[in-house]
Each structure stands twice: as C-alpha cells, then as structure tokens.
Tab-separated table of C-alpha atoms and ligand atoms in Angstrom:
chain	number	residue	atom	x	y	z
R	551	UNK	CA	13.332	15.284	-17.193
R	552	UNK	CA	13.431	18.357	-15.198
R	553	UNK	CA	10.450	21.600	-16.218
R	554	UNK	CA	11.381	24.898	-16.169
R	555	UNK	CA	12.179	25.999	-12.675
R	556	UNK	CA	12.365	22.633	-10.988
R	557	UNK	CA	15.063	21.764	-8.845
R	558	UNK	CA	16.846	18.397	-9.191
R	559	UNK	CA	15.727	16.588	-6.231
R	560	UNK	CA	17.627	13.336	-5.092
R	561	UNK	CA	15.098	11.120	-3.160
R	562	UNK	CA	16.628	9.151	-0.593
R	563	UNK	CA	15.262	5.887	0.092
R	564	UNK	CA	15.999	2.994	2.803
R	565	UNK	CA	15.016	-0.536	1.408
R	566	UNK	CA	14.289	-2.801	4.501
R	567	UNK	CA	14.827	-6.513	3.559
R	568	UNK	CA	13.762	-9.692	4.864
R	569	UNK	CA	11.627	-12.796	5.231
R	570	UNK	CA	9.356	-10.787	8.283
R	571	UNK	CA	8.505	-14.041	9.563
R	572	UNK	CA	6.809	-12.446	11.709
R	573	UNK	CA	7.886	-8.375	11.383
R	574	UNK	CA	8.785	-7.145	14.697
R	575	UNK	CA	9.186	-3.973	16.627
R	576	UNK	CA	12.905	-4.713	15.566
R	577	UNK	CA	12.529	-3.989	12.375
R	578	UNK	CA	10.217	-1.183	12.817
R	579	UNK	CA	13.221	0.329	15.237
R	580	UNK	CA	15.954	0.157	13.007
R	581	UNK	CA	13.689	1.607	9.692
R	582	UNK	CA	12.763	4.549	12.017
R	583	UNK	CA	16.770	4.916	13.037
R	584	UNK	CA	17.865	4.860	9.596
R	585	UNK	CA	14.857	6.963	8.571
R	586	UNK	CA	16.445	9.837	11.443
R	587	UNK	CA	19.676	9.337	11.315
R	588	UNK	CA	20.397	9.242	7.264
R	589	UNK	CA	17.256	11.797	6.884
R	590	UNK	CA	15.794	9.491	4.804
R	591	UNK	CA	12.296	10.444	2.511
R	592	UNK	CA	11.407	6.837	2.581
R	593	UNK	CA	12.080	3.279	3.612
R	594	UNK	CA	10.548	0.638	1.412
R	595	UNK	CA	10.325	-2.857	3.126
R	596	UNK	CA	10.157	-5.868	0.916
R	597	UNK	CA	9.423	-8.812	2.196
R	598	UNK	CA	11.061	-11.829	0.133
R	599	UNK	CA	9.575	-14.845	-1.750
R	600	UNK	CA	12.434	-17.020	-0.373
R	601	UNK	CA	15.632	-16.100	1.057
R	602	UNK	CA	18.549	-17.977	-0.884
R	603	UNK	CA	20.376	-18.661	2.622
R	604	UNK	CA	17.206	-20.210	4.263
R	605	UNK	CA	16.225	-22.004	1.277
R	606	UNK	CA	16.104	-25.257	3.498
R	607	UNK	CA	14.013	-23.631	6.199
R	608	UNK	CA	10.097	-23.863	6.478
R	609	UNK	CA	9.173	-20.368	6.080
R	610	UNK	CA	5.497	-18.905	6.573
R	611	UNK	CA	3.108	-18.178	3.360
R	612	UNK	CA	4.535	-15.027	1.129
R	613	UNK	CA	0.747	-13.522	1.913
R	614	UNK	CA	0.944	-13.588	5.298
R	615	UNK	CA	4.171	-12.009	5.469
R	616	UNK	CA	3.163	-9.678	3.386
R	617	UNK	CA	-0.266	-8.508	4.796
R	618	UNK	CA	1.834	-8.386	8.258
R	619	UNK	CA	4.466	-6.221	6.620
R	620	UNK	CA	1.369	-3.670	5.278
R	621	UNK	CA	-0.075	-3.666	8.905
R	622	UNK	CA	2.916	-3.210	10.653
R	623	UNK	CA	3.654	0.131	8.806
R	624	UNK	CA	0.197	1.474	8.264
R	625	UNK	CA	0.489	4.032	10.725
R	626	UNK	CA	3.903	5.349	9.083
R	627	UNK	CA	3.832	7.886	5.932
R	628	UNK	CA	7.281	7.180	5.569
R	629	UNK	CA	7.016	3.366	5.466
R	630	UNK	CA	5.893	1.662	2.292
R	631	UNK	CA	5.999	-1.905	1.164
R	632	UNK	CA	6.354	-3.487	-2.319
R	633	UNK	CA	5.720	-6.916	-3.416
R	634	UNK	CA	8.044	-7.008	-6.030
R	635	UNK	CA	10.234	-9.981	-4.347
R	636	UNK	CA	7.252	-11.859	-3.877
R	637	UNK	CA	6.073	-11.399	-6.885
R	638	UNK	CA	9.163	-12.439	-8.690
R	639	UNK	CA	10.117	-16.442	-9.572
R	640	UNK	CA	12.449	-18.305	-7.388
R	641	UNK	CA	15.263	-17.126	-4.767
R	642	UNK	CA	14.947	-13.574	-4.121
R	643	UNK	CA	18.300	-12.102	-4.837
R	644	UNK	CA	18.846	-7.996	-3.312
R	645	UNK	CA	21.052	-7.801	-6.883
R	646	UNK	CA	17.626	-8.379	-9.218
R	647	UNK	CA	15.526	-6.401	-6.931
R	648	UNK	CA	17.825	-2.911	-6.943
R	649	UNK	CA	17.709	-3.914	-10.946
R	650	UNK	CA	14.181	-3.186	-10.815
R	651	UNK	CA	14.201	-0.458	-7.850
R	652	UNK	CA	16.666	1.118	-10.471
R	653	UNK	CA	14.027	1.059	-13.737
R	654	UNK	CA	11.395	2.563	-11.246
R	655	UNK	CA	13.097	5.160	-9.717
R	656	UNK	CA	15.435	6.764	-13.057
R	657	UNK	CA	17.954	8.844	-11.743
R	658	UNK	CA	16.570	10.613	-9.217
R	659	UNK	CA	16.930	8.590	-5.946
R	660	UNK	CA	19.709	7.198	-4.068
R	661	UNK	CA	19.077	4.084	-1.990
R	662	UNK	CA	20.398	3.197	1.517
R	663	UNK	CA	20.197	-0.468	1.882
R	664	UNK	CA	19.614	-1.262	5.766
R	665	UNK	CA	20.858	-4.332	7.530
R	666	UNK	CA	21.108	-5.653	11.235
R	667	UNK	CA	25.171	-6.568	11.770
R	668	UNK	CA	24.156	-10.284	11.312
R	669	UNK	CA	23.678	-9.585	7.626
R	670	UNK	CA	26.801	-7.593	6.870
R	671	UNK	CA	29.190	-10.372	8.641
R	672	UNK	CA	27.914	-13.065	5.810
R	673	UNK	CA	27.306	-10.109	2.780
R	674	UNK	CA	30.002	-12.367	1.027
R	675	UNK	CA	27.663	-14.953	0.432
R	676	UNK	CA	25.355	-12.730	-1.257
R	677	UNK	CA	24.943	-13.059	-5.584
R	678	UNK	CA	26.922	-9.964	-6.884
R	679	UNK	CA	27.685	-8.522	-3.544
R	680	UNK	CA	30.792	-6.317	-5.360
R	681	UNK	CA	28.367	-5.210	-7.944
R	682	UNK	CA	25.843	-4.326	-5.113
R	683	UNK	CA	28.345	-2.716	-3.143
R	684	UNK	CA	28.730	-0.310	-6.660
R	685	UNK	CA	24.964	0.144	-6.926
R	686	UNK	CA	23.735	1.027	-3.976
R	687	UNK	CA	25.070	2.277	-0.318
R	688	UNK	CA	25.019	-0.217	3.206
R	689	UNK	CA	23.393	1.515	6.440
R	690	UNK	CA	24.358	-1.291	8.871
R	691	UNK	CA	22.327	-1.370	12.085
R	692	UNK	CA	24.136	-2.503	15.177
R	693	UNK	CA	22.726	-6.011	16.711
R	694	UNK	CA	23.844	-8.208	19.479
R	695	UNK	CA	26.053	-10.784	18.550
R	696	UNK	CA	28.950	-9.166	17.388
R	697	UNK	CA	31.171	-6.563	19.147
R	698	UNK	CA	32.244	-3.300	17.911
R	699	UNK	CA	35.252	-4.230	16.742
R	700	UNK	CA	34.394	-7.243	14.495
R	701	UNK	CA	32.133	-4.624	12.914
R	702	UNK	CA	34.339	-2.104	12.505
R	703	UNK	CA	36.626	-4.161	10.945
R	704	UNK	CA	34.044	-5.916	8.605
R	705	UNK	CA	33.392	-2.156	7.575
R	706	UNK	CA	36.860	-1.276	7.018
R	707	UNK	CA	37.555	-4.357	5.284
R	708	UNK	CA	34.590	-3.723	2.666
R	709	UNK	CA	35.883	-0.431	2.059
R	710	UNK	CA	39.044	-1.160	1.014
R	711	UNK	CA	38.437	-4.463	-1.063
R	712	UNK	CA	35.289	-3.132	-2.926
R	713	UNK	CA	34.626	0.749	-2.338
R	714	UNK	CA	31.834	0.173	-1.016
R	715	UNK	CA	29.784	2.578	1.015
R	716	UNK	CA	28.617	1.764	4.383
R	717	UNK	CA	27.620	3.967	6.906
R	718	UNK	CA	27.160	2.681	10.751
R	719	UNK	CA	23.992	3.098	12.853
R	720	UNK	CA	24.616	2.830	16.411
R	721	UNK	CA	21.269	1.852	18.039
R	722	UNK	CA	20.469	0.219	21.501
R	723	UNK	CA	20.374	-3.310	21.138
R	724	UNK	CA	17.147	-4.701	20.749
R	725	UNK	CA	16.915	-8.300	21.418
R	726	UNK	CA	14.224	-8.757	19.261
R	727	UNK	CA	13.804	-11.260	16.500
R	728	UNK	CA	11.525	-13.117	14.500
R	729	UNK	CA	12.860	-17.173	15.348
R	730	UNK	CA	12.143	-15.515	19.284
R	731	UNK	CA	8.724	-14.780	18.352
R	732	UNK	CA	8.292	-18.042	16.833
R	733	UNK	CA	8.961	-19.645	19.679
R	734	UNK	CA	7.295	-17.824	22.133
R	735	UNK	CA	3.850	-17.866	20.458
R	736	UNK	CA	4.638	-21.736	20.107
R	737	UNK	CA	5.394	-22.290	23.876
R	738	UNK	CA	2.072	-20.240	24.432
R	739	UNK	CA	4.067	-17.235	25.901
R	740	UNK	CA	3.394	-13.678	25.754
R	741	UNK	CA	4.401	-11.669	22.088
R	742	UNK	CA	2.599	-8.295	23.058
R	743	UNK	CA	5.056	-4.919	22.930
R	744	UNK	CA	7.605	-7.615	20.972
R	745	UNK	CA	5.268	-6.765	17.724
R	746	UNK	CA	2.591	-4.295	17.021
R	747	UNK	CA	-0.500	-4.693	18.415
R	748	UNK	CA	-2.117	-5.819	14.523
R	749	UNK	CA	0.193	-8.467	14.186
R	750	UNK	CA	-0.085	-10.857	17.405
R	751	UNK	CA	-3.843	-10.205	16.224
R	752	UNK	CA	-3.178	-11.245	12.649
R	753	UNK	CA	-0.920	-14.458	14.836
R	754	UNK	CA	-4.133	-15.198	16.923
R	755	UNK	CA	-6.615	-15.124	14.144
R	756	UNK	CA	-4.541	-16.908	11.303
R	757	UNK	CA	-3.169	-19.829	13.976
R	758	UNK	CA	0.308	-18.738	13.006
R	759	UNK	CA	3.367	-20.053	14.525
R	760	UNK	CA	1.472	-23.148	16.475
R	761	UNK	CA	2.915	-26.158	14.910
R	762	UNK	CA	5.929	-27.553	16.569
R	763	UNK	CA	7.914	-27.799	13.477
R	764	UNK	CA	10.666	-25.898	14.320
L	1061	ATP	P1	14.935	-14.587	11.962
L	1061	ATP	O1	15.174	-14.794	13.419
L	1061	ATP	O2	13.853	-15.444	11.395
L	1061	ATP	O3	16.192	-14.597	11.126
L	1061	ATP	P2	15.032	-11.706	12.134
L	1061	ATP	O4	14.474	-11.153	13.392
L	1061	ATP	O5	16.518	-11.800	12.003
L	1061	ATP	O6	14.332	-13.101	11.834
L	1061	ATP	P3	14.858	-10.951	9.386
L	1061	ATP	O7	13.598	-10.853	8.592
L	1061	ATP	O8	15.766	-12.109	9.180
L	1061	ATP	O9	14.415	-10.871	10.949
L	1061	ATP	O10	15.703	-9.620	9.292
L	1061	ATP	C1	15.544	-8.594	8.359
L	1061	ATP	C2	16.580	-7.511	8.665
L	1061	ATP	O11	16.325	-6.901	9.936
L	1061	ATP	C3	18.028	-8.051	8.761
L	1061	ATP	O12	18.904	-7.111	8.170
L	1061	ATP	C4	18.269	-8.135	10.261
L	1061	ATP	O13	19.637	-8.021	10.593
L	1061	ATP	C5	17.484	-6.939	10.757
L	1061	ATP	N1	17.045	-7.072	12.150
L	1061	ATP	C6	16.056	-7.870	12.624
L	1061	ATP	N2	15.908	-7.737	13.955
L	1061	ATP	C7	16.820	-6.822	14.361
L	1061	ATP	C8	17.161	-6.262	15.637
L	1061	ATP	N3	16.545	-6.635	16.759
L	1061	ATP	N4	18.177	-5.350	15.669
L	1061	ATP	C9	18.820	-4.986	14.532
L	1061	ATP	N5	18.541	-5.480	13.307
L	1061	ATP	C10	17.553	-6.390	13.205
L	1062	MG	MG1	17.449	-12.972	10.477
C-alpha cells in the first residue's frame, strides 16, 4: 500500500537458478549481463535442493552449494541468495519457487528469470512451464552449443504457442561450466580465474570434487 506521495515503484529482479555445483565465473557473467542489459535492481540466485532432471546424478551437499553461492556474490550489492529451494522438501520445481517469490514480493516487482540456451532448448520438460511462461518473463543467455538460429527459433516458437516473454542476451561465449570444473579439480588441474578466488579455496579446504565418481 502506497503513503502519501510515494511513487509506485516496480522492482525488477533476475532469479539465477541452478544446482552451482560448483558456481562459476559463468554464472557470475551472465547475472552481471542480465543485471546491465535488463537494468535490473537485483538478481537473486537460488541454489536448488535437487534438480528434477538430474535427479539420478550424485550432486554435492545443499550446504556447500550454498555457502559457495554466498561467497561467490559477497562482493556484489546487487547479488543476493535465498535458501528457499533448499529449504523446501523434495524436487525443486522453478513453478513452487516463483509461488513463493510471488507471496514475498506483493505486487511490486517483476521478475526476469535468467537461463544459459541449454535450459531454454529442454523448458518443455519443466512442471507448468505454460503457467511459468504467464508468471514470470525468460532472459535467455546465449551459450555454446546451439547456434543462433536454433535459438531464435526456440524463441519464436515459445512466443507464439504460449505468449510467453523472452528476451535474448547476446554475451561472448564463455566456456565455462560446473561438470568442467569437476573434472579438472579431479584430474588435479588448475580451476583458478574459472571460479572466484573463495571458492577453489572453499574446493581445497572442504576436499570437494576428489572422488572419482563421476
Ligand atoms: P553443470 O555442468 O553441472 O550442468 P552448469 O555450468 O551448467 O553446471 P548450472 O548450475 O547447471 O551450471 O547452471 C545454472 C544456469 O546457468 C543455467 O541456466 C545455465 O544455462 C547457466 N550457465 C552456466 N554456465 C553458463 C555459461 N558458461 N554461459 C551461459 N550460461 C551458463
Ligand atoms: Mg547445467
């Protein structure tokens, strides 16, 4: 509810999903591109409890991911993180969690959720992906892996079948990503300027990443 004299002030937020497993310079990038490029008063990263299409996978401790994600973006007053996937039972499912981001923010905020390309191509998949695509707007990042076109197409395709809203963010291609990272700190190899300094020290000290699981 609005006092006397206030002006009605939509906040616009990013949300930044994803299992961080570890967070990378990646995702850092592509916050800080959407964060410029939509003029964007906040992006919220939310690291999840247990993505439904890697429910299969071996994925690292929700507190480590977690305490990565806070150290990643502690030097940013734009970036913020919330546990609320975490902190939530089972699967985490983007359609409960903008539920929620909706009871917390009433009314006054608008929310941009940001993907890499990877994530668009399968949105499909996703629980309620039309009643997303209602909800909330898509800021699509570009990534390697897919051309222009297929994009483009994926975009257009979206738009007409659903209405929904996606803007593109043409970045340079970062070949950055966490299964990389994985890897390299598993093969003993060299993660520094792939992730922020705190986090190959939060690797080093925690023994993350060393068994040869995957
Ligand atoms: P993994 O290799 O384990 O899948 P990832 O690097 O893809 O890890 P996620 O946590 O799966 O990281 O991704 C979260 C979000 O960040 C997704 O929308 C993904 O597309 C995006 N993303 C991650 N890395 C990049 C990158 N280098 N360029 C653009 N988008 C990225
Ligand atoms: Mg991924």
């Amino acid at each position: 509810i609005l006092k006397k004299g206030e002006v009605s002030q939509i906040k616009r937020i990013g949300i930044l999903g994803g299992t961080f497993d570890p967070i990378h310079n990646g995702h850092l990038f592509i916050a800080e591109m959407a964060l410029e490029d939509l003029q964007l008063d906040e992006v919220v990263f939310i690291p999840n409890r247990r993505s439904p299409h890697k429910l299969g996978v071996q994925v690292t401790e929700a507190y480590h991911r977690l305490i990565m994600t806070e150290i990643a973006t502690i030097d940013n007053g734009k970036f913020t993180v919330t546990p609320m996937e975490i902190q939530r039972e089972g699967p985490s499912y983007t359609i409960d969690t903008i539920h929620q981001l909706h009871k917390e923010f009433p009314e006054n905020a608008s929310f941009y959720f940001i993907t890499g390309s990877d994530v668009l191509m399968d949105i499909q998949l996703w629980r309620g992906y039309r009643e997303l695509f209602q909800l909330i707007k898509f800021a699509v990042v570009t990534r390697g892996g897919f051309n222009n076109t297929e994009l483009e197409d994926k975009i257009l395709y979206l738009k007409n079948q659903y209405g929904a809203e996606i803007l593109k963010i043409k970045i340079p291609n970062l070949e950055i990503s966490s299964t990389d990272i994985r890897k390299r700190t598993n093969e003993g190899k060299s993660i520094k300027y792939l992730v922020p300094e705190g986090i190959g020290a939060y690797i080093r000290k925690h023994g993350l990443y060393l068994s040869q699981e995957e």
